Coordinates of C-alpha atoms in Angstrom, one line a residue:
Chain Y
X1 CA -76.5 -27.2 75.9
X2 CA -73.6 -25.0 77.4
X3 CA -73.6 -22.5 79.9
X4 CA -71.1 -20.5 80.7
X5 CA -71.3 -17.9 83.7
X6 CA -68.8 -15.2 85.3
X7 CA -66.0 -17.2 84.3
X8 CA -62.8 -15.6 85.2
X9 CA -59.1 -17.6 84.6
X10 CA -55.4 -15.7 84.5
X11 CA -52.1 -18.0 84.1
X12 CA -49.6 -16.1 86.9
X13 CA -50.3 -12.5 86.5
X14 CA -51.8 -13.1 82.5
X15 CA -55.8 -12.4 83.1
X16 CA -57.1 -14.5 80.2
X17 CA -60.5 -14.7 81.0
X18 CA -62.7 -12.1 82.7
X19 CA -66.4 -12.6 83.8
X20 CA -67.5 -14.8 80.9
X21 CA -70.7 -15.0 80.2
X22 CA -71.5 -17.5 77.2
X23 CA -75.1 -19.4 76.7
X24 CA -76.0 -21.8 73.7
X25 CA -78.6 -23.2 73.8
X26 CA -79.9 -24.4 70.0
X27 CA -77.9 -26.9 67.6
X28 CA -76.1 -25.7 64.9
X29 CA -72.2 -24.2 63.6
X30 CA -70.9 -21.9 66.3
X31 CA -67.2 -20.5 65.7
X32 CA -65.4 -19.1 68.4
X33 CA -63.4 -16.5 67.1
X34 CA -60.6 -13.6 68.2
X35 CA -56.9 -12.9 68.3
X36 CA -54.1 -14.7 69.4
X37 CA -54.0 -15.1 73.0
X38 CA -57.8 -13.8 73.7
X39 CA -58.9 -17.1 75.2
X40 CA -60.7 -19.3 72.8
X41 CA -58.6 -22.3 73.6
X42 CA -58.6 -21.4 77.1
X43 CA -62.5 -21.1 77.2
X44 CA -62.5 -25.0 74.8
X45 CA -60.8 -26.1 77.5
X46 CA -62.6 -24.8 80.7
X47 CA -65.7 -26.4 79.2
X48 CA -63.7 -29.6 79.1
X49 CA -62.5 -29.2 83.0
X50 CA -58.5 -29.5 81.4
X51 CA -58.2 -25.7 82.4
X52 CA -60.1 -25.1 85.9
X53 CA -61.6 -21.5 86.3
X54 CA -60.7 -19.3 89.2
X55 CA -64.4 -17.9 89.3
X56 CA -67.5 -19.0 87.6
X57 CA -70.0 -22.1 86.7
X58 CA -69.9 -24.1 83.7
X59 CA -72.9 -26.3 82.7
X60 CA -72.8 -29.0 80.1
X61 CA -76.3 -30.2 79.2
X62 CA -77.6 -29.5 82.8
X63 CA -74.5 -30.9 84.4
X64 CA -72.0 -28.9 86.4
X65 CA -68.7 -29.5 85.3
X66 CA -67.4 -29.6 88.5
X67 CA -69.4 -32.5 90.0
X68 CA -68.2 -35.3 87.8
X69 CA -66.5 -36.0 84.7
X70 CA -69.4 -38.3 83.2
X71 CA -70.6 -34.6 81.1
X72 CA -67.4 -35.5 79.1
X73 CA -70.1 -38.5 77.4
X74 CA -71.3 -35.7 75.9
X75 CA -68.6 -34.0 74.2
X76 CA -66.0 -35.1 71.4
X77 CA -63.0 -32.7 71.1
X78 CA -60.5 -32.3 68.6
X79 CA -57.7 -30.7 70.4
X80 CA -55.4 -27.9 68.6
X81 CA -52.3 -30.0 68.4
X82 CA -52.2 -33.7 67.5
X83 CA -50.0 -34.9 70.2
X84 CA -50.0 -38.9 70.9
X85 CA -48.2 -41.4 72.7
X86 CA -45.5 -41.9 70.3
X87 CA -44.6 -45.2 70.9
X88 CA -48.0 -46.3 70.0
X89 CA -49.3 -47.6 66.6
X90 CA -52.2 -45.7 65.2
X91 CA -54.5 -49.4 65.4
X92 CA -53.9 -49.1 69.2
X93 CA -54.5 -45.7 69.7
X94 CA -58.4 -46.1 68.3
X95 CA -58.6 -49.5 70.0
X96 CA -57.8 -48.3 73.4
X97 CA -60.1 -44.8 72.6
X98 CA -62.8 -46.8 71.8
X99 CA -62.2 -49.5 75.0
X100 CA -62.2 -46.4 77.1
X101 CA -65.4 -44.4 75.7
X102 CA -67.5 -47.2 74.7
X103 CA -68.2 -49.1 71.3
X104 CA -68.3 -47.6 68.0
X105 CA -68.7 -48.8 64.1
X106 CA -67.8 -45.8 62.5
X107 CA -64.2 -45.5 63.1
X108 CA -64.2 -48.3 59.8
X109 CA -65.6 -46.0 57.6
X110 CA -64.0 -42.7 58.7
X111 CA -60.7 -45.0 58.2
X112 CA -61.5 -45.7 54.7
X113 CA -62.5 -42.1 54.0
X114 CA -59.6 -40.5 54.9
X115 CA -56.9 -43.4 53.1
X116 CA -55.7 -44.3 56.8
X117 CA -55.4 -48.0 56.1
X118 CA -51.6 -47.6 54.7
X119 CA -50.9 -46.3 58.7
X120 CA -52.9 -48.3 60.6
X121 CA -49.8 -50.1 61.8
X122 CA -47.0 -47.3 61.6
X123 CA -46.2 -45.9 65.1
X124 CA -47.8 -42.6 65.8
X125 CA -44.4 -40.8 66.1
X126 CA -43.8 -41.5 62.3
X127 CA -46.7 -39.8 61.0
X128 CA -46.9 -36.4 59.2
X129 CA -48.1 -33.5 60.5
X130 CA -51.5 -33.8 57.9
X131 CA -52.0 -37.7 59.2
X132 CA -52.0 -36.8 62.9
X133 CA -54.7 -34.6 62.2
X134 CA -56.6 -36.8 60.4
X135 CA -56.0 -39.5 63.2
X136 CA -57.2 -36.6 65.3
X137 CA -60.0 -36.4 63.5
X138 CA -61.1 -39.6 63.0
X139 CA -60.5 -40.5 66.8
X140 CA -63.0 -37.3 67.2
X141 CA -65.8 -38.3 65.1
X142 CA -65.8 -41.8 65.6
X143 CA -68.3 -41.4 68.6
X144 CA -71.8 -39.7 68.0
X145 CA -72.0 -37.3 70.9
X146 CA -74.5 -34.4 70.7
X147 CA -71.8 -31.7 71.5
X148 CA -68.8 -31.2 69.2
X149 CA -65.8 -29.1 70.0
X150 CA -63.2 -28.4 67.3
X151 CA -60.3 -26.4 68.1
X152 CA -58.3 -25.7 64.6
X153 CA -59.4 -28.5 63.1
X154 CA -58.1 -27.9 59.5
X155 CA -54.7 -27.1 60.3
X156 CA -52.1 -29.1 57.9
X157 CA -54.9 -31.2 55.9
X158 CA -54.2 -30.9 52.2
X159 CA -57.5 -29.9 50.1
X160 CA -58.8 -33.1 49.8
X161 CA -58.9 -34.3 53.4
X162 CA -60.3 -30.4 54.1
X163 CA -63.5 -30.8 51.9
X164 CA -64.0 -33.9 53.6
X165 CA -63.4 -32.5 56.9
X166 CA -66.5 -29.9 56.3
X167 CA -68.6 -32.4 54.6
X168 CA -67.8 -34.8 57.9
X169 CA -68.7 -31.3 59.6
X170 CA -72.2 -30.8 57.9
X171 CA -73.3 -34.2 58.5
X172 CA -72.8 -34.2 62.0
X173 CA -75.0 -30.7 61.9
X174 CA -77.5 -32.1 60.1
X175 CA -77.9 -34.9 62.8
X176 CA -78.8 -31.9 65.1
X177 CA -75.5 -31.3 67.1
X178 CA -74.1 -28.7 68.7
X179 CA -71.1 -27.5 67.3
X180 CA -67.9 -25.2 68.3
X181 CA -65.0 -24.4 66.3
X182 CA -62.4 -22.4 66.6
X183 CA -60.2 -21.3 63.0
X184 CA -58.1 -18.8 61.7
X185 CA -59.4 -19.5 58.6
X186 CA -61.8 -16.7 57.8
X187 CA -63.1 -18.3 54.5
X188 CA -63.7 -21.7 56.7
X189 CA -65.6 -19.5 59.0
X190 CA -67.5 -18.0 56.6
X191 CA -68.5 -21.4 54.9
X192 CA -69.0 -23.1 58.0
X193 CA -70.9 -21.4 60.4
X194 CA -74.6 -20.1 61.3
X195 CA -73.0 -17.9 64.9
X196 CA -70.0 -16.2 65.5
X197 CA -68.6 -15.6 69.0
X198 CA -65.9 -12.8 69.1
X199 CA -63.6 -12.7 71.8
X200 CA -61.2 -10.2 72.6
X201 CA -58.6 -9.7 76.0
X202 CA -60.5 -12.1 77.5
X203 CA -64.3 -11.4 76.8
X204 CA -67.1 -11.6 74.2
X205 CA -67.6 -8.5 72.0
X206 CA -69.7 -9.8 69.6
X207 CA -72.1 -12.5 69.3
X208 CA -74.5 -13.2 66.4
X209 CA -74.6 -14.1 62.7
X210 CA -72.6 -13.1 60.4
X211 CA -74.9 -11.1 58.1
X212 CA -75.7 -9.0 61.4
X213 CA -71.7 -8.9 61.7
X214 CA -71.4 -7.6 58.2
X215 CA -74.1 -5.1 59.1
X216 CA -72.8 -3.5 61.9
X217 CA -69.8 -3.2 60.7
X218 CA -70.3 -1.9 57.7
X219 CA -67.9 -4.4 55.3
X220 CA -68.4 -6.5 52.9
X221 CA -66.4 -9.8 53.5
X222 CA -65.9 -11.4 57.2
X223 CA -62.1 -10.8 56.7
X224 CA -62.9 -7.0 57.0
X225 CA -65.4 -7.2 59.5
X226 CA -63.1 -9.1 62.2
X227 CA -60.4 -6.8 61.2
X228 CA -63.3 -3.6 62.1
X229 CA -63.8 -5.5 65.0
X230 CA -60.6 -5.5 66.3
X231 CA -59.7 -1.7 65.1
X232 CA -62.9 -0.6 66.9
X233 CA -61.6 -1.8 69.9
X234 CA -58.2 -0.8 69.8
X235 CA -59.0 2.9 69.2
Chain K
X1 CA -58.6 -46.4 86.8
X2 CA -57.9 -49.8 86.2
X3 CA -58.8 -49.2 82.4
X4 CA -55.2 -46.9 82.6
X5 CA -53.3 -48.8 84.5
X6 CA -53.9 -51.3 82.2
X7 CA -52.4 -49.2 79.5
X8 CA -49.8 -47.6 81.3
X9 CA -48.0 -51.0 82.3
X10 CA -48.8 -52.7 78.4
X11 CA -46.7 -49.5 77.3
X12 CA -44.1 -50.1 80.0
X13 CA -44.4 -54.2 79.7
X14 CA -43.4 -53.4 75.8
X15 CA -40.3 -50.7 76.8
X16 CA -36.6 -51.9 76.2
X17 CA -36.0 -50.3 79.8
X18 CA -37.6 -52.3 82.0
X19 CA -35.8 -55.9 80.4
X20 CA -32.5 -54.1 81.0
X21 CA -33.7 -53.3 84.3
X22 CA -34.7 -56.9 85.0
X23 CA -32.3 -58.8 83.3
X24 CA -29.5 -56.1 85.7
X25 CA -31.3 -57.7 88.8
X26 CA -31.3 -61.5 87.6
X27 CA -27.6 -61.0 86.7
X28 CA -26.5 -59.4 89.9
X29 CA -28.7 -62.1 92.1
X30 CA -27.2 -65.2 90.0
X31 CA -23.8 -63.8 90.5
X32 CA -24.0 -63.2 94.0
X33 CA -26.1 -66.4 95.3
X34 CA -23.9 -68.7 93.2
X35 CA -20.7 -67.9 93.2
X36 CA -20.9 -66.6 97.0
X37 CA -21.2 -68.8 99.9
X38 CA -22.4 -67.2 102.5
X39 CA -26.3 -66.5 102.1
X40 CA -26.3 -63.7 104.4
X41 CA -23.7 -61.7 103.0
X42 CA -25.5 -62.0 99.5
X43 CA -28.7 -60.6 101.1
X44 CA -26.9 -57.6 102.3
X45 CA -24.9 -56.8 99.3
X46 CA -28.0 -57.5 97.0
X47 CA -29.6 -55.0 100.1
X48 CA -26.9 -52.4 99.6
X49 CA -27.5 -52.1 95.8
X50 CA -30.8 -52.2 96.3
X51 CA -31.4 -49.4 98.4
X52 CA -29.2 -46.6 96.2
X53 CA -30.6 -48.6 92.5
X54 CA -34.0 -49.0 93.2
X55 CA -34.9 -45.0 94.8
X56 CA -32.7 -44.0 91.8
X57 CA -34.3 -45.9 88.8
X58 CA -37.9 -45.3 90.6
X59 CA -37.5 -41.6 90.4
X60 CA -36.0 -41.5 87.0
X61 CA -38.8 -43.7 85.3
X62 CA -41.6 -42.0 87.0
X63 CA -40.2 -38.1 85.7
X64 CA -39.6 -39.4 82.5
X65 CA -42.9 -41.3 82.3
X66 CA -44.3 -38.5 83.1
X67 CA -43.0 -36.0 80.9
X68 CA -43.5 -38.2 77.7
X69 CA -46.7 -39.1 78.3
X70 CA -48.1 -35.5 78.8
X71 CA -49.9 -35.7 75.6
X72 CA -51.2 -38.9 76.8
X73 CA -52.8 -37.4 79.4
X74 CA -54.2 -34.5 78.1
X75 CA -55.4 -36.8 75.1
X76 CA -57.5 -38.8 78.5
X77 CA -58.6 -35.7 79.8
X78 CA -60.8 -34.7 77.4
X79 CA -62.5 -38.3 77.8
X80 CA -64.8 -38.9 80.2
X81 CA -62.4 -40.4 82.6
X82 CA -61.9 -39.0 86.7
X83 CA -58.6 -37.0 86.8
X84 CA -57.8 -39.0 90.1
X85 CA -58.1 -42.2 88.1
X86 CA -56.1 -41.4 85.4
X87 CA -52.9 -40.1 87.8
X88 CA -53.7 -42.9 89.6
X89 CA -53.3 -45.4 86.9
X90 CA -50.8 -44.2 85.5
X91 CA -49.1 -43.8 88.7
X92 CA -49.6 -47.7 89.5
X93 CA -49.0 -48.9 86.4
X94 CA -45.0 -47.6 86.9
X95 CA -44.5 -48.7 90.3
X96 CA -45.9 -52.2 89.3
X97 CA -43.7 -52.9 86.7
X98 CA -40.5 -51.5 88.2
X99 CA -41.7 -53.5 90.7
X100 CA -42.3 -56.6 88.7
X101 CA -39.0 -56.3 87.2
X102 CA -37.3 -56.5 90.9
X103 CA -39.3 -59.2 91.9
X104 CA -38.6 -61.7 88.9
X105 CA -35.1 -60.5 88.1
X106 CA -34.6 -61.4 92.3
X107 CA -36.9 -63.7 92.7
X108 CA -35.7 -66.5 90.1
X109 CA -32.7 -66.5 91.2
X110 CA -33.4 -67.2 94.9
X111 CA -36.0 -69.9 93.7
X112 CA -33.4 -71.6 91.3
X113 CA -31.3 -71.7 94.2
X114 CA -33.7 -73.4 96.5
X115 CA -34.7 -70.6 98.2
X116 CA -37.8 -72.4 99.6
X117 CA -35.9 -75.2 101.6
X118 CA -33.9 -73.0 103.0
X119 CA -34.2 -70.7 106.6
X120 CA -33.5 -67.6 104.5
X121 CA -37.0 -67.1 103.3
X122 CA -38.1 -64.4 105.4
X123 CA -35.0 -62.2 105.4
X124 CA -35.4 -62.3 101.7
X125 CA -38.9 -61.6 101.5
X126 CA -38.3 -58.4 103.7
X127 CA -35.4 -57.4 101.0
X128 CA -38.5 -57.7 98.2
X129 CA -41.3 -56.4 100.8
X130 CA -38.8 -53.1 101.0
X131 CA -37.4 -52.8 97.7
X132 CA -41.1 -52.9 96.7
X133 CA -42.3 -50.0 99.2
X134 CA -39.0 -48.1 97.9
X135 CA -40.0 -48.4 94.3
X136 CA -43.7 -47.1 95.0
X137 CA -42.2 -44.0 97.5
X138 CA -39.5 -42.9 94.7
X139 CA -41.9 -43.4 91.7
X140 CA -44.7 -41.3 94.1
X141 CA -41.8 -38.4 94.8
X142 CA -41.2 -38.1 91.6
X143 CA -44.6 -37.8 89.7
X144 CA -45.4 -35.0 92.9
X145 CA -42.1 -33.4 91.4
X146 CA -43.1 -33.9 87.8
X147 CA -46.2 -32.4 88.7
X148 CA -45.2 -29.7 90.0
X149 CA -42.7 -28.4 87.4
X150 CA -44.1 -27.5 84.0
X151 CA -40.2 -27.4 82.5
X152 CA -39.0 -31.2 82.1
X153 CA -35.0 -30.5 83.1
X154 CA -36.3 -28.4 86.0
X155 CA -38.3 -31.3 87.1
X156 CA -35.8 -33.7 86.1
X157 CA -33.1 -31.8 87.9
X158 CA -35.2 -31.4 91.0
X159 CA -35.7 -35.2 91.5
X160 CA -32.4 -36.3 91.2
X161 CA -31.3 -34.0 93.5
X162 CA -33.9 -35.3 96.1
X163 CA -32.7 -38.8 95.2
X164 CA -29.1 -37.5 95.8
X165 CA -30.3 -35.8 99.0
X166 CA -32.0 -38.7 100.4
X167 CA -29.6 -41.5 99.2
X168 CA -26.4 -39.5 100.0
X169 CA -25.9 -36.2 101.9
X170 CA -28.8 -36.8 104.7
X171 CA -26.3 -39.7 105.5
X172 CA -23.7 -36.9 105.7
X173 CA -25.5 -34.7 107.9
X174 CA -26.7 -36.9 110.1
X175 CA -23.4 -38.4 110.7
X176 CA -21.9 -35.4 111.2
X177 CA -24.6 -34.0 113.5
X178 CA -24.0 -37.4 115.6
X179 CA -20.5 -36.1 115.8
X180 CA -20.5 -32.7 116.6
X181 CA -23.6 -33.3 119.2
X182 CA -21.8 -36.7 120.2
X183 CA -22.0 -35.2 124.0
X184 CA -25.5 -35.2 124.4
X185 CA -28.1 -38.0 124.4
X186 CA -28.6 -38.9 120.6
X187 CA -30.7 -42.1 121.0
X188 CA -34.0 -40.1 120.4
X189 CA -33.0 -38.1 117.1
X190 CA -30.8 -40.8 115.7
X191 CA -34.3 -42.9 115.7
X192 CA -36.1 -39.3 114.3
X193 CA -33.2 -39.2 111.9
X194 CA -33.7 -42.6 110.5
X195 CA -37.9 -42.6 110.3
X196 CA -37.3 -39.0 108.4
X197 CA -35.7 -40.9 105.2
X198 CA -37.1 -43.9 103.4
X199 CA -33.7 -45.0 102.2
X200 CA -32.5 -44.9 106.0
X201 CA -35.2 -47.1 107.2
X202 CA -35.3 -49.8 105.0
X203 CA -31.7 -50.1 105.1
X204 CA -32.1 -50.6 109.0
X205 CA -35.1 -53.1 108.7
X206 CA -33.5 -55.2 106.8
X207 CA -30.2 -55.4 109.3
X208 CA -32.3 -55.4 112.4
X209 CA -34.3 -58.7 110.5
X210 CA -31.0 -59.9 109.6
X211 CA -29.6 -59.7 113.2
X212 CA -26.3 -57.7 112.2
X213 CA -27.0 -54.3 113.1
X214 CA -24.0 -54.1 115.4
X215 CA -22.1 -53.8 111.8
X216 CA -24.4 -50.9 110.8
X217 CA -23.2 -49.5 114.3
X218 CA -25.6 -46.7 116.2
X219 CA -28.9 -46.6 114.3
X220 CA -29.3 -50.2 114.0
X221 CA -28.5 -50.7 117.8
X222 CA -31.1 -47.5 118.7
X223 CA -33.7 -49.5 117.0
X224 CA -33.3 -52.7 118.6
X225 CA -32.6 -51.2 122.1
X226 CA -36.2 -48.8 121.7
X227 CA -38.2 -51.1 119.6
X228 CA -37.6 -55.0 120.3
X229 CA -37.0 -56.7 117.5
X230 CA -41.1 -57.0 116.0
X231 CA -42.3 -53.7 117.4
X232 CA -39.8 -52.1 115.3
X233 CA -40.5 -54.1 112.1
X234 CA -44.1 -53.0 112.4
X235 CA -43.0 -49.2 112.9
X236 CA -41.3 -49.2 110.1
X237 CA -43.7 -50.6 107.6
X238 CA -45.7 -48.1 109.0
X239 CA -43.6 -45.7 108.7
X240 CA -42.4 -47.3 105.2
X241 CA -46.8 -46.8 104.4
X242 CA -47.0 -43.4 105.7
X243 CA -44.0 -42.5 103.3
X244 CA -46.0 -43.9 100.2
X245 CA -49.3 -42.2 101.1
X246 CA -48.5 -38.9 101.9
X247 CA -47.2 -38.2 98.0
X248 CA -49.8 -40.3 96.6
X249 CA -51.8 -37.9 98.3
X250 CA -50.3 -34.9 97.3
X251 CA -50.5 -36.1 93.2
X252 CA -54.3 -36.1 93.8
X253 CA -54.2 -32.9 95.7
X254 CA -52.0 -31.4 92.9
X255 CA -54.0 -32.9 89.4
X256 CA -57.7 -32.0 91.0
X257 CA -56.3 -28.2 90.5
X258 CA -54.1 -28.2 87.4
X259 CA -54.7 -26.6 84.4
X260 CA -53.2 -28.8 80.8

């Protein structure tokens, strides 16, 4: 589904990508994983065309992402920080989202699922941290694309909205999709996932399940073994 | 494209800004047409706050626009949307409602005065037909800027200091340079001079349509003496065009290659 090749990407003098080479092919959980600042946002958005690569191709199910933006059909992203149009009022938002990607039933239900009736007419600049997100979210999952991309996505969502989040998240794997995430949360990961993808300064180290993960690196939990990871390569 | 443009002007159509804005240019037209009575003279004062307002406010709204919709945008982005479209858009969707607000706060006015009887018609439709092109080259100028500057008071600080440059001190140099070079033959770059800056040439459209450009002195009278009174019209819309083109085509240039 994607293909990443050689792709290389620095911001001034910061290299933050170097001769990436990334292929998935089958459905299922993937988590993109690594320190602060070692790219994974960077890569999220490269596949997406927001960043553009100095060096390298990306292919979206057998598109280049270079030729035309029409690959983006395929793709649903929850960016890292729920910024909207202020001014706006939540309603509007998903009306003009769906007006520009094309008609959808589910936003309804996702709506009623996550308690965002109360909002529906507040302006977007009033809302909580934890209700942008779940705006974010809904706005995300409202369309049935075969590629999901989820950068951070449980970041300020209180326990309830979370376990719906991942229930919201095994559905969509169930229907077969491709999906990335990107977390902090090592116990998310853990729960989540069927691959890990480690990046570090700008490459992938480590790619595979997480048993094999535990394996190699001789821990116990996935806390340790990232923190291995990292200590292996800082040595 | 027109999907965004759509949206862009709704959210504009709905700001507080652009009634003041409009409701500024209806005042300032009522008071001038009706309690003035010499048509022409209204023209050219409506022409001479016109020309400083209209770059001004352009550039402002279009670097604020800008900056506060950057989520906006990089909320489109990620949909499968052409970045050209969505500058684009966005871009038009200023411009034609700064534009919309000069036309109906001017434009009622003149018709509420009988605008359409009267011989006046086509001076007036030049002051619109400029103030229009001056909106889209200032709102243009200023998304290029915007564009270009990742820090909002950077970019902020950068366009008004074009607006001042353009609006203000090029006046001051190239009256001085007329002065210090006054022995030589000036004809040529006082016409270079006044092609080189938006503001400059509308203002000297307008006079050389309204027949007065001995008041605005040596520009005005190097137009009509090179040009004839139509040739130079048409230049100047031209050059008026060119002036609106060549940032338009630099925002494309500029978002095909950004990173958000």
């Amino acid at each position: 589904m994607i293909e990443v090749v050689g792709l290389c990407k620095q911001f001034n003098r910061n290299v933050v990508l170097s001769d990436l080479n990334l292929h998935i092919a089958e459905q299922g959980i993937f988590a993109i994983l690594g320190p602060n600042g070692s790219g994974k946002t960077t890569l999220i958005k490269s596949i997406l065309s927001m960043v553009i690569p100095d060096k390298g191709s990306i292919r979206v199910a057998g598109m280049d992402v270079k030729k035309s933006s029409d690959y983006r059909k395929q793709i649903d992203y929850l960016p890292q920080i729920a910024n909207f149009p202020s001014n706006l009022k939540v309603k509007e938002l998903i009306r003009m989202i769906k007006d520009l990607r094309g008609k959808t039933e589910k936003d309804q239900q996702l709506i009623e699922q996550f308690g965002l009736q109360p909002y529906l007419d507040a302006k977007l600049g009033n809302l909580s941290g934890g209700t942008k997100q779940k705006v974010n979210i809904l706005l995300t999952f409202m369309f049935d694309s075969p590629i999901l991309i989820l950068d951070e996505p449980s970041t300020g969502l209180d326990p309830l909205a979370l376990i719906q989040l991942k229930e919201l998240i095994l559905q969509e794997k169930q229907k077969g999709k491709t999906i990335l995430i990107t977390s902090h949360i090592m116990s998310f990961v853990e729960e989540m996932t069927d691959e890990i993808v480690f990046l570090l300064e700008g490459n992938i180290h480590f790619k595979g399940d997480i048993q094999t993960l535990k394996k190699d690196t001789g821990q116990s939990d996935l806390e340790h073994a990232i923190a291995a990871l990292l200590e292996k390569n800082h040595v | 494209m027109f999907k965004i443009l759509k949206y862009s002007f709704y959210d504009l159509a709905r700001s507080r800004w652009s009634y003041i804005y409009f409701l500024f240019y209806l005042i300032l037209a009522l008071v001038l047409l009706f309690l003035n009575n010499d048509l022409s003279k209204a023209v050219i004062t409506l022409m001479n706050v016109i020309i400083i307002l209209v770059p001004l406010i352009g550039t402002i709204f279009g670097v604020m626009y800008y900056y506060n919709s950057r989520e906006f945008t990089e909320l489109l982005l990620a949909q499968p949307i052409k970045r050209s479209s969505i500058f684009l858009g966005q871009y038009l969707g200023i411009a034609l409602s700064l534009s919309f607000s000069l036309l109906f706060g001017i434009g009622i006015p003149f018709v509420i005065y009988g605008l359409f009887n009267s011989g006046a018609i086509w001076d007036f439709s030049l002051l619109l037909l400029t103030g229009v092109f001056l909106t889209f080259i200032f709102v243009a100028i200023a998304f290029t800027i915007s564009l270009n500057n990742e820090n909002k008071i950077k970019g902020f600080g950068y366009a008004v200091l074009m607006w001042l440059f353009l609006a203000v001190i090029y006046d001051g140099i190239f009256l001085m340079s007329l002065v210090i070079f006054e022995d030589y033959p000036l004809d040529k770059l006082s016409l270079l001079g006044t092609m080189l800056n938006p503001i400059d040439l509308s203002r000297t459209l307008i006079l050389l349509k309204l027949d007065i450009s001995a008041l605005l002195g040596y520009t005005g009278a190097v137009f009509k003496q090179f040009f004839g009174r139509q040739l130079g019209l048409f230049t100047s819309i031209f050059v008026l065009c060119l002036w609106t083109v060549i940032p338009v085509l630099r925002i494309l240039y500029k978002a095909r290659s950004k990173d958000f």
